[in-house]
Short mmCIF file of C-alpha atoms and ligand atoms in Angstrom, two decimals:
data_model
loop_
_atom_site.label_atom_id
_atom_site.label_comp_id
_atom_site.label_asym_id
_atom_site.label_seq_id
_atom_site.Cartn_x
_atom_site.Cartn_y
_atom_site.Cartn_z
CA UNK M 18 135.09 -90.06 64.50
CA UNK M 19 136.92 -87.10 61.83
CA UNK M 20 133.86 -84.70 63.12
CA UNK M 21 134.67 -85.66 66.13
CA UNK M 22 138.57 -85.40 65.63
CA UNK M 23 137.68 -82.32 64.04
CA UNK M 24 136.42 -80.28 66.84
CA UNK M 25 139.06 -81.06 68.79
CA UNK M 26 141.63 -79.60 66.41
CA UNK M 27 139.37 -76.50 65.77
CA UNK M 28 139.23 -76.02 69.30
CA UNK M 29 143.67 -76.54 69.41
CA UNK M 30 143.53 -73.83 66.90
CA UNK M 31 141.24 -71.24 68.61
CA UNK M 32 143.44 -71.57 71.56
CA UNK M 33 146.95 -70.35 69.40
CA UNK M 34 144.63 -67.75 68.25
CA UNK M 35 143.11 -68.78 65.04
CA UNK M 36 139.26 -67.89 63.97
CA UNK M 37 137.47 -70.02 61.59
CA UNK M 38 137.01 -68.75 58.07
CA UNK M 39 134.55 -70.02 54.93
CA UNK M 40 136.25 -68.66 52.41
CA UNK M 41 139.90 -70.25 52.07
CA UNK M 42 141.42 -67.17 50.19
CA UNK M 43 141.47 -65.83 53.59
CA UNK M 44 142.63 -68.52 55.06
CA UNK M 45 146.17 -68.83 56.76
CA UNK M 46 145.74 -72.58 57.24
CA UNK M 47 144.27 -75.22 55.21
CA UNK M 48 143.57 -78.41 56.94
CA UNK M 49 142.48 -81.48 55.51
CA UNK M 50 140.80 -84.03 58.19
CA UNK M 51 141.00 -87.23 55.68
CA UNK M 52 139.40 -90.84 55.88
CA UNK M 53 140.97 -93.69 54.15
CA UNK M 54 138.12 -96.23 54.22
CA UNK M 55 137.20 -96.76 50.90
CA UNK M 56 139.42 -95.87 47.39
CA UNK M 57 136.85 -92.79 46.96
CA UNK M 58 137.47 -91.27 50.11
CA UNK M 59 141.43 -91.12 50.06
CA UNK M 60 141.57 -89.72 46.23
CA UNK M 61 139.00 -87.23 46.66
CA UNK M 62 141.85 -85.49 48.87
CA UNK M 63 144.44 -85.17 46.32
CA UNK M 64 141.98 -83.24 43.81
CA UNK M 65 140.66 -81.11 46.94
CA UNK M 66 144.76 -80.60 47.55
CA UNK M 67 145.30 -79.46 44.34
CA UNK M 68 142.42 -76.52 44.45
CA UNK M 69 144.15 -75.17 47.74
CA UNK M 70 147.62 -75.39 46.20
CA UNK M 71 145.91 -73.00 43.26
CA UNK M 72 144.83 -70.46 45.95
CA UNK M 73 147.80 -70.89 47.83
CA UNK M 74 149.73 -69.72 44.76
CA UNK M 75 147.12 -67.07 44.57
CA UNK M 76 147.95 -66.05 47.71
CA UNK M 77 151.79 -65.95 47.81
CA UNK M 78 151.53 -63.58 44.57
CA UNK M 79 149.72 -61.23 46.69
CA UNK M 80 152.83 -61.96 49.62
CA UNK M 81 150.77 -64.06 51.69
CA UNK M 82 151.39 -67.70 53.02
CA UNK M 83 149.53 -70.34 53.55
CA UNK M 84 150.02 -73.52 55.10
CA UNK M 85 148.81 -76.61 54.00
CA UNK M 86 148.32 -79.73 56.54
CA UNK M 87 146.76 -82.48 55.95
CA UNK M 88 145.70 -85.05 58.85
CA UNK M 89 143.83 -88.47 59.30
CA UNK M 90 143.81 -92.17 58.12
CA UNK M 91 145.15 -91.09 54.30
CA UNK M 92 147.96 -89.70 55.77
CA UNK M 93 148.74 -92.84 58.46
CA UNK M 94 148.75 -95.00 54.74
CA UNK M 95 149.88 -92.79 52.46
CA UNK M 96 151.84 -90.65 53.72
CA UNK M 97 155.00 -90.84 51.07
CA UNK M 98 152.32 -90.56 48.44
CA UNK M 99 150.94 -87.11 49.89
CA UNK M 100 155.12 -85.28 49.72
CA UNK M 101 155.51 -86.66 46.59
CA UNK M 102 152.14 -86.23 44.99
CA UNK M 103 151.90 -83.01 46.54
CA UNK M 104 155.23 -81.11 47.70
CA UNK M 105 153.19 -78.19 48.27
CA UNK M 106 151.88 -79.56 51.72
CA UNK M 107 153.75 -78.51 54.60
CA UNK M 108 153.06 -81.01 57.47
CA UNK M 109 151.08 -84.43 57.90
CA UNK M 110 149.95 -85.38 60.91
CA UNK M 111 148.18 -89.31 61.49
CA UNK M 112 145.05 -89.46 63.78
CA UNK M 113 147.06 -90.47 66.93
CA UNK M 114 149.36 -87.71 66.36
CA UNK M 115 147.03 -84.67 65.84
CA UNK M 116 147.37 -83.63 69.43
CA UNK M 117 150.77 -82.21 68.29
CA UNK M 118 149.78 -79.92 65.59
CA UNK M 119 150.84 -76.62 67.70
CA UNK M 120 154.14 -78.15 67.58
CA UNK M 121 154.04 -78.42 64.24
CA UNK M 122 152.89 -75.71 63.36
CA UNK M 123 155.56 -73.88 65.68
CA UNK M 124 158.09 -76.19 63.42
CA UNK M 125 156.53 -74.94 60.22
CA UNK M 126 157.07 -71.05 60.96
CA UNK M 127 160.58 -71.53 61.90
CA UNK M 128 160.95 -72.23 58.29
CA UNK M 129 160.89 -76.23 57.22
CA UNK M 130 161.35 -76.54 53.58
CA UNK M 131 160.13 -79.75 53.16
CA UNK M 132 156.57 -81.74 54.07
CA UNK M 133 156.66 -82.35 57.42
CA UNK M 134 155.39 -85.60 58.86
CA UNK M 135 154.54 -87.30 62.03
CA UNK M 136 152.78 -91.10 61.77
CA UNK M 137 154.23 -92.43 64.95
CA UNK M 138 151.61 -94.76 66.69
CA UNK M 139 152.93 -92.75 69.94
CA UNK M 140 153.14 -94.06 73.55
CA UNK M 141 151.12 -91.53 74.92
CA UNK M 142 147.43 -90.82 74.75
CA UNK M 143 147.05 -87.69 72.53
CA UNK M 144 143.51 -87.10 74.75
CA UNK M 145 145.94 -86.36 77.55
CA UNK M 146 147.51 -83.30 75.74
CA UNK M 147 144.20 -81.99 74.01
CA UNK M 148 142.86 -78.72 75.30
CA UNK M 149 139.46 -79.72 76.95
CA UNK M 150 136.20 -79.98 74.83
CA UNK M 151 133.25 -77.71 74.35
CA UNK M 152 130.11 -78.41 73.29
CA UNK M 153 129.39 -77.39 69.38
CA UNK M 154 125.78 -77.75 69.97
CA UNK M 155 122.83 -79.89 71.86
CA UNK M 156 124.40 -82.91 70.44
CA UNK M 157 127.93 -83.98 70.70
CA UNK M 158 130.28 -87.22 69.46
CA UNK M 159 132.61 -88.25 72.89
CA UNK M 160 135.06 -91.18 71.47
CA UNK M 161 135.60 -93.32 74.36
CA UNK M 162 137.83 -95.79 71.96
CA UNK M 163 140.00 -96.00 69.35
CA UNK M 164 141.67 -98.73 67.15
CA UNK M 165 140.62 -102.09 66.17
CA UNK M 166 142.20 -105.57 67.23
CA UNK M 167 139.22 -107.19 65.00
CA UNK M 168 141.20 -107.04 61.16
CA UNK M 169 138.12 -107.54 59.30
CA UNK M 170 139.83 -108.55 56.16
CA UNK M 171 138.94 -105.50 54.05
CA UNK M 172 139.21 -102.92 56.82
CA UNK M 173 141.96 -100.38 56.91
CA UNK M 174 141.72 -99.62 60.70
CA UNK M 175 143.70 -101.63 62.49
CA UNK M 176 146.30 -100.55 59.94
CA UNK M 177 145.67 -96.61 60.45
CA UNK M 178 144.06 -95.94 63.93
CA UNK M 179 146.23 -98.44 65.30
CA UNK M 180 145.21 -101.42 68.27
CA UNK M 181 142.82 -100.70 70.59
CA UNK M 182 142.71 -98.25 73.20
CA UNK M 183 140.25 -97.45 75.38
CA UNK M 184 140.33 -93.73 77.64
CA UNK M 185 139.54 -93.93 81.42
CA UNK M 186 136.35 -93.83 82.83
CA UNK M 187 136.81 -91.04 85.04
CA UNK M 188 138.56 -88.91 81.91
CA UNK M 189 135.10 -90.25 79.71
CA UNK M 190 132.72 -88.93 82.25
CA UNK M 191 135.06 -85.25 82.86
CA UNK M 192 134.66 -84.52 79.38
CA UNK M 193 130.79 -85.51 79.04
CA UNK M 194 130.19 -82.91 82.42
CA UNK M 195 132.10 -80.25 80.29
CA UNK M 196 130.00 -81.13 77.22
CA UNK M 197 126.49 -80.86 79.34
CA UNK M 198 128.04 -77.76 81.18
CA UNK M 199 128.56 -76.40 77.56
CA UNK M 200 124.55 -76.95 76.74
CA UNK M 201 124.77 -80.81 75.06
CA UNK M 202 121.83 -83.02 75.72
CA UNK M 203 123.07 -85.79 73.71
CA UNK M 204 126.20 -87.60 73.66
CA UNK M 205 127.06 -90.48 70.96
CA UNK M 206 129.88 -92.36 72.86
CA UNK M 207 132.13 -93.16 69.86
CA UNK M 208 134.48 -96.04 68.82
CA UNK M 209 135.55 -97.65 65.91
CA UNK M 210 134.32 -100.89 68.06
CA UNK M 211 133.07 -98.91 70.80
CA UNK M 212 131.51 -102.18 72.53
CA UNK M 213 134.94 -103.70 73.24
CA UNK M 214 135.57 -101.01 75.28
CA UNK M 215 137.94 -101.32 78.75
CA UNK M 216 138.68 -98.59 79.80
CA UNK M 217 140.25 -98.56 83.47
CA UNK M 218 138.04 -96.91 86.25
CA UNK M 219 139.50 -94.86 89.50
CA UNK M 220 140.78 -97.80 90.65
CA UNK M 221 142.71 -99.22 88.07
CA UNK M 222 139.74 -101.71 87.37
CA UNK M 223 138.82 -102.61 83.84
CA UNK M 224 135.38 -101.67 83.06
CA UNK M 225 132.71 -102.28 80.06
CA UNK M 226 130.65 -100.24 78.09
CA UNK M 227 127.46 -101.40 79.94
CA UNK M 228 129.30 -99.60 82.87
CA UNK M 229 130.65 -96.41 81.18
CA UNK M 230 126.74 -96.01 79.72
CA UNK M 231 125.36 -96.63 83.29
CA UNK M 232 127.99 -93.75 84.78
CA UNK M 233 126.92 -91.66 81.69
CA UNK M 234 123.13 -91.63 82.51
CA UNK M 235 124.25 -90.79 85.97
CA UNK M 236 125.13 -87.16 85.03
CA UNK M 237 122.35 -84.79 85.27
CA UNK M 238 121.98 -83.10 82.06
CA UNK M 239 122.38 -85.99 79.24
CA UNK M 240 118.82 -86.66 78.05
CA UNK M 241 120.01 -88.73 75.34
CA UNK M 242 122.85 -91.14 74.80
CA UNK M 243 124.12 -93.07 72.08
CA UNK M 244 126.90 -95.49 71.10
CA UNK M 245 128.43 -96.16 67.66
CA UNK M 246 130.32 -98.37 65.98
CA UNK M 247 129.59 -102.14 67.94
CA UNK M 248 130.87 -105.29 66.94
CA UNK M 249 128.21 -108.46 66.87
CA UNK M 250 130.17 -110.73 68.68
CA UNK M 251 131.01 -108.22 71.41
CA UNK M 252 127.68 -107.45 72.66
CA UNK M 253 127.31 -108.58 76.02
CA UNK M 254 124.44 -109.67 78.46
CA UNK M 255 125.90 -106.09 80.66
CA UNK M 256 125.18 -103.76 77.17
CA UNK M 257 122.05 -105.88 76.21
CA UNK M 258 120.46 -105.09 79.79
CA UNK M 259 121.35 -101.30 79.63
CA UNK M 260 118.78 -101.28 76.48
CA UNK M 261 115.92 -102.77 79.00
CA UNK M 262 117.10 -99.84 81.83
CA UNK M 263 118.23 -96.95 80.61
CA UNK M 264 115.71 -94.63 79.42
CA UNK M 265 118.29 -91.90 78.12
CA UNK M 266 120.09 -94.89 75.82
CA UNK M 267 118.05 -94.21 72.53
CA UNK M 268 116.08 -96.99 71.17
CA UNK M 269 118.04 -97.03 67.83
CA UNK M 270 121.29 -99.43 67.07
CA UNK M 271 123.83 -99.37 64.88
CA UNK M 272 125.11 -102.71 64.46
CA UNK M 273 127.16 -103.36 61.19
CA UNK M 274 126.49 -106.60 59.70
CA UNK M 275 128.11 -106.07 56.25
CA UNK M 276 126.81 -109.35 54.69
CA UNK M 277 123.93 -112.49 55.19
CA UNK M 278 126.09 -115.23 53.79
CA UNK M 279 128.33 -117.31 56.02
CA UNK M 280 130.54 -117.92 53.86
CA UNK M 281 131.31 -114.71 53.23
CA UNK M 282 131.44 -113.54 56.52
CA UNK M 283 133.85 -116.16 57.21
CA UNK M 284 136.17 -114.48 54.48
CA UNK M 285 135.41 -111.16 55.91
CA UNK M 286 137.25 -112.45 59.15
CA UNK M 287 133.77 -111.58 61.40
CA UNK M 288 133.58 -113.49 64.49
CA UNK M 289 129.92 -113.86 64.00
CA UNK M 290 127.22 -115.88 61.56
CA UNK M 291 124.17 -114.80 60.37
CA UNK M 292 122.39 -116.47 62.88
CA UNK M 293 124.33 -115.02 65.81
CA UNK M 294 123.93 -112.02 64.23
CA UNK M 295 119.77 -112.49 64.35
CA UNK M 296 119.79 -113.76 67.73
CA UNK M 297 121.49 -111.02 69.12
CA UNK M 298 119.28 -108.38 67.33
CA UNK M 299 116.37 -110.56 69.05
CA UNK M 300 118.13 -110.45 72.47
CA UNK M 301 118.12 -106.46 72.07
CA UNK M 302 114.64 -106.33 70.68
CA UNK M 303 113.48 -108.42 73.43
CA UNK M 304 115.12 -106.12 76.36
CA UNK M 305 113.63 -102.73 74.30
CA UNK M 306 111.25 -103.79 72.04
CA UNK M 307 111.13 -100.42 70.47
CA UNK M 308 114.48 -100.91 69.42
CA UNK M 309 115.10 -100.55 65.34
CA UNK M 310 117.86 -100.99 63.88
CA UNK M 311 121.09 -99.62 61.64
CA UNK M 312 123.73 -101.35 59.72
CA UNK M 313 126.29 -101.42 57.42
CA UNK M 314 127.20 -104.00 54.23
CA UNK M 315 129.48 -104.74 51.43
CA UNK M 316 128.48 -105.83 48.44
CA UNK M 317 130.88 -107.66 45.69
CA UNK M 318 132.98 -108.68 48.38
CA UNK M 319 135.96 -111.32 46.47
CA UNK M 320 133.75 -114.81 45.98
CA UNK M 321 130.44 -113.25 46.77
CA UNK M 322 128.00 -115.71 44.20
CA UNK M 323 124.49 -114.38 43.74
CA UNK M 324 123.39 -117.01 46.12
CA UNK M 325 125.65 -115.17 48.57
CA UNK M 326 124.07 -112.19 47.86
CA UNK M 327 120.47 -112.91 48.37
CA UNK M 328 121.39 -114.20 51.65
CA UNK M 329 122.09 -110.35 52.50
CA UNK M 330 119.07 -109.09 50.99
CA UNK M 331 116.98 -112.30 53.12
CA UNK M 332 118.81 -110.71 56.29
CA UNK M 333 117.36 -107.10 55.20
CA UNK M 334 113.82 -108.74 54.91
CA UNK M 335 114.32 -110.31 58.24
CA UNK M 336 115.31 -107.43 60.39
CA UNK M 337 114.08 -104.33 58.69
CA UNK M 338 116.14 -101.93 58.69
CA UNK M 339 115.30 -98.56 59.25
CA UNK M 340 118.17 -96.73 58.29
CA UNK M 341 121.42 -98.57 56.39
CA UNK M 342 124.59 -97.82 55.18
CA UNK M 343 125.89 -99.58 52.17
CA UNK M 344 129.17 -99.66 50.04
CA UNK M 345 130.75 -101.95 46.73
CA UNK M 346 133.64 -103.51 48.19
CA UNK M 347 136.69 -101.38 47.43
CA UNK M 348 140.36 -103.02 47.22
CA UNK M 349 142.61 -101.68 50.13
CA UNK M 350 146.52 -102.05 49.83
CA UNK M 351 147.74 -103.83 52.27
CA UNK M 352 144.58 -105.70 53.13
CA UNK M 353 144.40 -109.84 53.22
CA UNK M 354 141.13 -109.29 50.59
CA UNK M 355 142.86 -106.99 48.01
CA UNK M 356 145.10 -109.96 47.20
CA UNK M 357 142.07 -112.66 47.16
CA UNK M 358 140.89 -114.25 43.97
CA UNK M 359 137.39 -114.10 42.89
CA UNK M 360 137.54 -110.15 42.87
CA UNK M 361 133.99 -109.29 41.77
CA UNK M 362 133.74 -107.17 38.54
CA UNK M 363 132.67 -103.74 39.20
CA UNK M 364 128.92 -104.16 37.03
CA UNK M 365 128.31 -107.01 39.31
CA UNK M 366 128.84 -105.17 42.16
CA UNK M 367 126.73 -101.56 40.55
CA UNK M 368 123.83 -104.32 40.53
CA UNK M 369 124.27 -105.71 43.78
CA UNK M 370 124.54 -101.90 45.26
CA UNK M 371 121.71 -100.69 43.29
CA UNK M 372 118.93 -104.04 44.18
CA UNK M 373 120.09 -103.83 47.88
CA UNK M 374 119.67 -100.27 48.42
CA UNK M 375 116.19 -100.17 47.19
CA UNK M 376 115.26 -103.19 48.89
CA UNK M 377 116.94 -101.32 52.45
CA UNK M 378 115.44 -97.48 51.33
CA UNK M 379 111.76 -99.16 51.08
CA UNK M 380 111.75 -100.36 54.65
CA UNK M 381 113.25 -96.88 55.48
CA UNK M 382 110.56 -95.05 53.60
CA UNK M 383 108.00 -97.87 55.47
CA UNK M 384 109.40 -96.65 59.14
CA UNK M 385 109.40 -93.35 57.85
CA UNK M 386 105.79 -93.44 56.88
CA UNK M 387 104.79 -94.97 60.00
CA UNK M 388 105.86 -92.42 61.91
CA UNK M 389 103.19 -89.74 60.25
CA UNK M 390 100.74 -89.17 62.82
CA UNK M 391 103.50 -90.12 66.27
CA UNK M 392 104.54 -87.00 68.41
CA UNK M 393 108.20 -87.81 68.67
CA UNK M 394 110.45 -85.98 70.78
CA UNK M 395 113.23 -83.63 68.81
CA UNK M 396 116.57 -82.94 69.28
CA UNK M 397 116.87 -79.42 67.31
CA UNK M 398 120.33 -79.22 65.93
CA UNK M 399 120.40 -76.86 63.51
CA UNK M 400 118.44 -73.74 61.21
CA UNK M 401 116.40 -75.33 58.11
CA UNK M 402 117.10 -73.90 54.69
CA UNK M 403 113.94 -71.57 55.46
CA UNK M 404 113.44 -69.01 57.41
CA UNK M 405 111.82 -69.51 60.69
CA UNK M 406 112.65 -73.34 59.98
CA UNK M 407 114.67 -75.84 62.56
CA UNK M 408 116.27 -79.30 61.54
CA UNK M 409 116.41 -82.18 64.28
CA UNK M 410 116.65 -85.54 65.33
CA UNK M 411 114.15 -87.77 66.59
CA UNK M 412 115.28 -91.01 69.13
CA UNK M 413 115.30 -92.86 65.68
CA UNK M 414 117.75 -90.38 64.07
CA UNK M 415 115.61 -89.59 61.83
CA UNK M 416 116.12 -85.90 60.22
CA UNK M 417 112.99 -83.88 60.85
CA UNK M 418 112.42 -80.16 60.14
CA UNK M 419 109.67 -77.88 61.43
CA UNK M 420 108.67 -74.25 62.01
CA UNK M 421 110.08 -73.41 64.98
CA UNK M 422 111.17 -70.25 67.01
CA UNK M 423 115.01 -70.12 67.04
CA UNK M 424 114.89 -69.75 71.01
CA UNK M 425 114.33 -74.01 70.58
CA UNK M 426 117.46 -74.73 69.03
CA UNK M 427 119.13 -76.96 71.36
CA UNK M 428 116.26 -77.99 73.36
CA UNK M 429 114.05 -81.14 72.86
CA UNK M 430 110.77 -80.55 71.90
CA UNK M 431 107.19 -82.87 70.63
CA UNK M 432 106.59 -82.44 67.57
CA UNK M 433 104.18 -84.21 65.71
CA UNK M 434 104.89 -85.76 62.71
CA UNK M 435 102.61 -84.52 59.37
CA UNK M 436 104.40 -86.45 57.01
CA UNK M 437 107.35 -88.24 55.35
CA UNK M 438 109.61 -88.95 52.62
CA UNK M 439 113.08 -91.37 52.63
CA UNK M 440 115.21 -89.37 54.00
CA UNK M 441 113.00 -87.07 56.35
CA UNK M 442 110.28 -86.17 58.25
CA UNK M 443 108.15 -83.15 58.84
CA UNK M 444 106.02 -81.95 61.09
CA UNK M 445 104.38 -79.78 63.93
CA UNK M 446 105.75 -78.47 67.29
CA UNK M 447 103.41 -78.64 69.73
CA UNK M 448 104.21 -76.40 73.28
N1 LIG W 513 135.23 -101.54 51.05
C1 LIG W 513 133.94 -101.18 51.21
N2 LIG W 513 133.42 -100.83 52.40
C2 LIG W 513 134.24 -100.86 53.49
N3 LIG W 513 134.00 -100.59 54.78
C3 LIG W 513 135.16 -100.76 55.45
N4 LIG W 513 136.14 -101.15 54.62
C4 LIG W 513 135.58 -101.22 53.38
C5 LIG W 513 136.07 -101.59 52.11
N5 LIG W 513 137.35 -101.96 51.91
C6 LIG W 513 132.69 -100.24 55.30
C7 LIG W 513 132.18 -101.26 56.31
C8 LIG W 513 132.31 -100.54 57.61
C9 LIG W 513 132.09 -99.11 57.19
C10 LIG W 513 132.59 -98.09 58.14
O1 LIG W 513 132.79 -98.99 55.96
O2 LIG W 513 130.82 -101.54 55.99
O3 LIG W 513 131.36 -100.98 58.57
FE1 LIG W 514 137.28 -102.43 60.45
FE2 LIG W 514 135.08 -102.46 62.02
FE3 LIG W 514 136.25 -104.79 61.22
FE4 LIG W 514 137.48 -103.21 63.02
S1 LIG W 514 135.49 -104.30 63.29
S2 LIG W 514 138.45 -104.22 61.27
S3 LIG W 514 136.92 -101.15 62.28
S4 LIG W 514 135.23 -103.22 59.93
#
């Protein structure tokens, strides 16, 4: 969601006239897109703050200014933290309110003295004041849905993205025919619980994400769509079916899970066991059964027991995972679980981290593997770190890279797979 929050802003700044720059002693503005998910994230900003305020003073010796914003989910939580911790910044904006950083940066060259900031959970839809999008490249992020109503007792974003909201259908599908008309191929529809999605359609008619998916593979153009984040207990018969019918839907999921124990998910606040958790994986599987699967878990969650634990890795066994993201619990002010007993102690949870993701890379390496020999279709995103080298996707997301003419960047192409490691795959176009 930041890369896709991101964009947008670049493309509010190219239209007052700014041009990107890599090397921030050039740069006029310094903008820091920040996540507040996890204790790492939000205090990696203030040392990345301080290095800018260093070549901001750098800058003002040789008479120029710079402006420092900063924007995102720190800001939404901390935002009396960022003017005192760092005066030097000269405007804040929260992720609902970024659609008004012309007008503050208007406010900022009429001379404010002091940080300027702007955390309103506003009554307006900032997508209703954003310049239209653009495609970056053959892939692009559309969010569809924003907020959470779920309050996952560790989670931070209900607190800083706000409830939920979900856009219009009719805006949705506008802004995916401007991304094909720009050359995307792909679209991820994004949301932080993209499946609860509601948005109204041209009638004033509430409608699902089955229905937004099946309006999306309408368009001429997308050859490949996707949908992140979804919530287990929010997966409906509608979505489950669009696995089994649409052949642009991708046949990889990601479908957070964040722990095999029961108990603990019942402290997490999930609206889902295990089991329900399994049976809709097997519902999926059964409608595409080349589905694979995705997910995310916390380990060292307050009262997780070792017994706990092994229930996650038994879930891992049982589904397979071919890709996974996992994190140690970290304490969120503000949250119902940073004030639970039980906290686990930090060793505990290194081990935990440390058994589960080798247990979750090996079945990732195993998928991997299995795919040496497959032509696979490829989404080429980007130029490899050699020469006359191109780095894509296949349906599975995995990261492949091959020797390939530039002129099929952007385009999907076969390529057959020679071989594999963890993390990637490579292998051979074939025209
Ligand atoms: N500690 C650790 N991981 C967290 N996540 C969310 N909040 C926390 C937290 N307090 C993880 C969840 C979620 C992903 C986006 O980040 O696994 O699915
Ligand atoms: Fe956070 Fe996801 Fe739970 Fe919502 S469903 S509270 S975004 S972890």
């Amino acid at each position: 969601m930041n890369v896709y929050d991101s964009h947008r802003m670049a493309l509010m700044l190219e239209n007052m006239g700014y041009v990107e720059t890599l090397d921030q002693h050039e740069a006029d503005l310094v903008l820091f897109n920040t996540c507040h998910i996890r204790e790492k994230a939000a205090e990696k900003l203030f040392s990345d703050l301080g290095r800018a305020n260093l070549i901001k003073e750098e800058r003002a010796a040789e008479g120029k200014k710079t402006i420092i914003g900063v924007t995102g989910c720190v800001v939404q939580a901390e935002d009396e933290q960022i003017a005192k911790r760092a005066p030097y910044v000269d405007f804040a904006l929260g992720p609902l309110t970024y659609h008004r950083l012309p007008e503050m940066l208007l406010k900022i060259k009429r001379k404010h003295a002091e940080t300027l900031i702007d955390t309103d959970f506003p009554p307006e839809a900032k997508f209703d004041f954003l310049p239209e999008n653009r495609a970056e490249g053959g892939c692009s992020y559309l969010a569809v849905q924003e907020g959470c109503d779920n309050f996952c007792t560790y989670c931070v974003v209900p607190y800083t993205r706000g409830a939920e909201y979900s856009r219009p259908v009719e805006e949705v599908l506008a802004e995916a025919r401007r991304l094909v008309a720009t050359g995307t191929l792909e679209i991820n529809i994004l949301g932080q619980n993209v499946n609860s999605y509601h948005g109204e359609d041209a009638h004033g008619k509430e409608r699902n994400l089955a229905y937004l998916l099946r309006r999306l593979a309408e368009i001429e153009g997308i050859k490949r769509l996707r949908y992140t984040t979804s919530y287990p207990a929010d997966v409906d018969d509608d979505l489950i079916a669009c696995h089994r019918d649409l052949e642009q839907l991708m046949p990889y999921l990601h479908l957070p899970v964040q722990s095999g124990s029961d108990k603990i998910l019942k402290a997490m606040n999930r609206r889902h066991t295990s089991g329900q958790y399994l049976d809709v994986v097997a519902r999926l599987k059964e409608a595409n059964p080349k589905l694979e699967m995705s997910s995310d878990f916390i380990v060292g969650f307050p009262g997780e027991t070792d017994k706990d634990f092994e229930q996650t890795l038994d879930l891992v066994r049982k589904i397979k995972y071919i890709q996974a993201f996992s994190f140690k619990y970290s304490r969120r002010a503000g949250t119902p679980a940073a004030v639970m007993e039980n906290q686990v102690e930090e060793k505990v949870k290194k081990e935990r981290l440390d058994i589960l993701q080798n247990l979750l890379f090996s079945y990732q390496e195993q998928f991997n593997q299995a795919s040496v020999g497959k032509v696979m279709p490829v989404l080429f995103e980007q130029y490899g770190r050699h020469k006359g080298q191109l780095i894509g996707r296949t349906p599975y997301m995995q990261n492949l890279h091959a020797k390939a003419d530039e002129s099929l960047l952007n385009h999907i192409v076969d390529v057959r797979v020679e071989s594999a490691t963890t993390n990637s795959l490579s292998g051979k176009v074939i025209l």
